[in-house]
Amino acid sequence: MNVRRSYIILDILAAAAFAGVYFLKEFARTKLGFVRWLNFNGNKLIESIPYDKVKYIMMAVILLVALLALAAALRRKAAKGINGTIMCVVLIAASLYYVYATIAFDYAYSQAFFLMIPAAGAGTLLLAIRNLIPPVSSAG
């Protein structure tokens, strides 16, 4: 079975991004110093940029890239095989999780919400890029 090295690298990075979301939440729950840092920097960030507008614009951009990746994968359906189908399903799940995170995560959910949303977006974007890369041709 031929697998591109870029697939493996992007899969590992995406898994690390989603694990980072979980660990940010847990670290914010257990470490008081991190919560103080989050409160100070979160307030500065929210005051300096229109955070709500930026997160919804990024949600639209990431969903657009995910849809393009799914369309490209469906065009190559003969070459993608079972691994391509599984990764399309994973991309759909990651995109739905990112939409959920963008809408549901706020300060009441976790003090680290302003770090968790970009990390979930990065994981989704990495999976979309992975699905945009064509598979290794088996005719070689």
XYZ file of C-alpha atoms in Angstrom:
140
model
C 0.000 0.000 0.000
C 1.466 3.308 -1.084
C 0.796 6.230 1.232
C 2.212 9.686 0.779
C 4.447 10.913 3.588
C 2.546 14.188 3.505
C -0.626 12.269 4.467
C 1.058 10.881 7.561
C 2.536 14.237 8.558
C -0.752 16.108 8.093
C -2.697 13.419 9.971
C -0.299 13.608 12.921
C -0.444 17.412 12.977
C -4.261 17.392 12.812
C -4.467 14.865 15.656
C -2.059 17.028 17.680
C -4.239 20.085 17.068
C -7.374 18.297 18.269
C -5.507 16.876 21.271
C -4.314 20.414 21.974
C -7.930 21.584 22.206
C -8.601 18.988 24.882
C -5.432 19.742 26.827
C -6.021 23.496 26.702
C -9.412 22.948 28.315
C -7.995 20.629 30.970
C -5.002 22.867 31.681
C -7.294 25.873 32.093
C -9.450 23.853 34.475
C -6.583 22.731 36.703
C -3.926 25.471 36.695
C -4.749 28.771 38.364
C -1.738 30.595 36.905
C -2.808 29.683 33.393
C -6.320 30.951 34.137
C -4.873 34.285 35.275
C -2.836 34.511 32.078
C -5.916 33.598 30.012
C -8.069 36.214 31.730
C -5.492 38.959 31.219
C -4.645 38.138 27.602
C -8.186 37.138 26.635
C -9.548 40.495 27.712
C -6.787 42.313 25.819
C -7.467 40.252 22.695
C -11.224 40.754 22.779
C -10.787 44.511 23.307
C -8.228 44.911 20.511
C -9.901 42.995 17.659
C -13.505 42.214 16.715
C -13.129 38.620 17.921
C -16.669 37.485 17.101
C -16.458 38.706 13.506
C -13.041 37.135 12.997
C -14.098 33.724 14.329
C -17.162 33.590 12.055
C -15.154 34.722 9.022
C -12.584 32.007 9.758
C -15.389 29.478 10.152
C -16.673 30.401 6.687
C -13.180 30.187 5.151
C -12.394 26.818 6.732
C -15.765 25.386 5.704
C -15.206 26.624 2.145
C -11.795 24.914 2.007
C -13.324 21.739 3.476
C -16.063 21.758 0.829
C -13.467 22.250 -1.907
C -11.473 19.324 -0.521
C -14.568 17.119 -0.448
C -15.450 18.114 -4.017
C -11.910 17.299 -5.151
C -12.052 13.944 -3.363
C -15.388 13.094 -4.970
C -13.981 13.925 -8.405
C -11.153 11.444 -7.763
C -13.464 8.776 -6.350
C -11.961 6.013 -8.484
C -8.446 6.690 -7.178
C -9.225 7.432 -3.543
C -10.181 3.930 -2.349
C -11.249 3.116 1.191
C -8.628 5.354 2.830
C -9.902 8.367 0.898
C -13.477 7.600 1.901
C -12.516 7.299 5.557
C -10.617 10.586 5.458
C -13.591 12.314 3.816
C -15.778 11.125 6.691
C -13.152 12.322 9.189
C -13.051 15.722 7.445
C -16.827 16.025 7.655
C -16.730 15.131 11.375
C -13.910 17.617 12.014
C -15.784 20.344 10.137
C -18.924 19.719 12.180
C -16.861 19.794 15.390
C -15.302 23.099 14.338
C -18.725 24.622 13.643
C -19.884 23.379 17.052
C -16.772 24.796 18.732
C -17.158 28.174 17.045
C -20.787 28.485 18.076
C -20.741 26.838 21.517
C -17.343 27.639 23.052
C -17.359 30.741 25.207
C -15.969 31.858 28.541
C -18.563 29.789 30.415
C -17.363 26.634 28.613
C -13.673 27.263 29.281
C -11.448 30.248 29.971
C -9.235 29.010 27.117
C -11.980 29.276 24.489
C -10.102 31.929 22.501
C -7.204 29.471 22.095
C -9.336 26.369 21.577
C -11.287 27.658 18.570
C -8.180 28.436 16.443
C -6.636 25.072 17.397
C -9.773 23.236 16.250
C -9.743 25.323 13.069
C -6.098 24.449 12.426
C -6.856 20.733 12.778
C -9.773 20.995 10.369
C -7.700 22.990 7.898
C -4.904 20.399 8.020
C -7.397 17.624 7.264
C -8.810 19.639 4.366
C -5.333 20.175 2.934
C -4.657 16.453 3.333
C -7.786 15.651 1.327
C -6.755 18.103 -1.406
C -3.517 16.193 -2.068
C -4.090 13.536 -4.742
C -3.358 9.912 -3.806
C -0.374 7.966 -5.104
C -1.271 6.376 -8.397
C -1.262 2.595 -8.146
C -0.596 2.197 -11.877
C 3.146 2.869 -11.387
